[in-house]
C-alpha cells in the first residue's frame, strides 16, 4: 500500500499504522507519542499527542476524515494522504493537548531525575506555551511507597499506562494499575503492596515523564553529567538480554538502563539484577560510548569527538605574577624604572 505523509510517499504492509509509517520515513513528519510503545501490545490511543489530519482516506474512498486522528491507532489505507507537521490544524491541536497534559503537572524539572531525557520536556519545548491559563489548584496525591527500587511520583503522572502494560506483558503477577476515575484516576497498588517482580524495573524505562524513577540513582546526578556506555554481561535470568547502557561518573557506575532507540523506546528489556544490583565496573564488558541525537541535552556533554585536553594549570596561574608583585608591593619596586619596566629618562625628569 502507498501512503503519503507531508508529501513524502512510502510503501507499507497492510496493518501498518500512520505513526509506524511516519517513523519509516523519519524526520519532522514523525508525530510525538507519549503513550504508544512499539514493544508493548495494545499501547497507544490515550495521550492524543500524535494527532494527524487525513486529507484523503484512500483511493477507494478519497473523502477526508472530518476529525483529527490518533496516528498510533489509525491504520493506513492504499492511497491515503496525511498531513502532520505541515498542517496548522494539527499544530494547534498538539499545542492544546500539551497544555492539557501540563495542567496538573508540577514544575519539578529542577529536582526531577527525568530532566534531560523527558519526553514531556521535549513536547513542551516544541508545542508548549510560556504562560498558563489554568488558575485552579493542581491535582495532588499523597506519596506512596511501592518498593525498595522504584520511586512513584503520582503528581507527575500523565496516565499513559505504559507501566501497567509492562507489568501485564513482562511479569507474572501485576499488583498495580489505574485506580478510580476521571480527575481522581491514579496509578497505585491499591493495598500498598511492594512491586518486586524481577522485570518491574522496566517500568522506569518506559515512563515518559518522571512519575517512576530509580531509587538507587535518586538525586545522585544530572544525566548530562554522566557518561553513557553500551555494556553487556552474561545474565542468567530467563528473558533478560544482558545488554544495557551504564551511566558513569568518573569510574563509578551510577545507574543502569536498557538501551533505547531514537524514539526513546527500549530495544530489549532487562532484569532487576542487571539494573539495580550490578553497579561495579567489573560486572560489565564495556563496549564503547553510546551515541545520542545531536539535539539531546545529554549530547551537549559529548565526549566521543574531542581529544584529551591538558591544561597546565600551575603555569597559567604563575603567568604574570612577577609583574603583579611589583604593582602590589612597594618594596619590590625598583625606583630606577617605571612600573611597566621601562627605565626612567633622568635627563627629562631630572
PDB file of C-alpha atoms in Angstrom, residues 21 58 70 88 98 105 116 126 140-141 144 169 178 195 230 236 258 279 303 320 331 338 346:
ATOM      1  CA  UNK A  21       4.634   4.658   8.501  1.00  0.00           C
ATOM      2  CA  UNK A  58      -7.838   6.108   0.293  1.00  0.00           C
ATOM      3  CA  UNK A  70      -4.637   9.454  16.548  1.00  0.00           C
ATOM      4  CA  UNK A  88      -1.686  24.264  11.096  1.00  0.00           C
ATOM      5  CA  UNK A  98       0.291  19.690  25.538  1.00  0.00           C
ATOM      6  CA  UNK A 105       1.996  18.500  36.024  1.00  0.00           C
ATOM      7  CA  UNK A 116      17.260  15.940  30.395  1.00  0.00           C
ATOM      8  CA  UNK A 126       8.083  22.295  20.757  1.00  0.00           C
ATOM      9  CA  UNK A 140      -2.145  16.225  44.007  1.00  0.00           C
ATOM     10  CA  UNK A 141      -1.688  12.780  45.539  1.00  0.00           C
ATOM     11  CA  UNK A 144       3.085   6.032  48.239  1.00  0.00           C
ATOM     12  CA  UNK A 169       3.195  -8.400  29.498  1.00  0.00           C
ATOM     13  CA  UNK A 178      -5.145   2.544  37.285  1.00  0.00           C
ATOM     14  CA  UNK A 195       6.338  -4.060  43.343  1.00  0.00           C
ATOM     15  CA  UNK A 230      26.961   0.390  25.982  1.00  0.00           C
ATOM     16  CA  UNK A 236      21.341 -15.958  33.824  1.00  0.00           C
ATOM     17  CA  UNK A 258      18.008  -0.583  28.908  1.00  0.00           C
ATOM     18  CA  UNK A 279      26.932  -1.339  39.777  1.00  0.00           C
ATOM     19  CA  UNK A 303      32.932  13.186  24.910  1.00  0.00           C
ATOM     20  CA  UNK A 320      52.360  37.404  35.037  1.00  0.00           C
ATOM     21  CA  UNK A 331      59.213  47.033  48.430  1.00  0.00           C
ATOM     22  CA  UNK A 338      58.755  52.629  35.861  1.00  0.00           C
ATOM     23  CA  UNK A 346      66.908  61.015  34.030  1.00  0.00           C
TER      24      UNK A 346
END
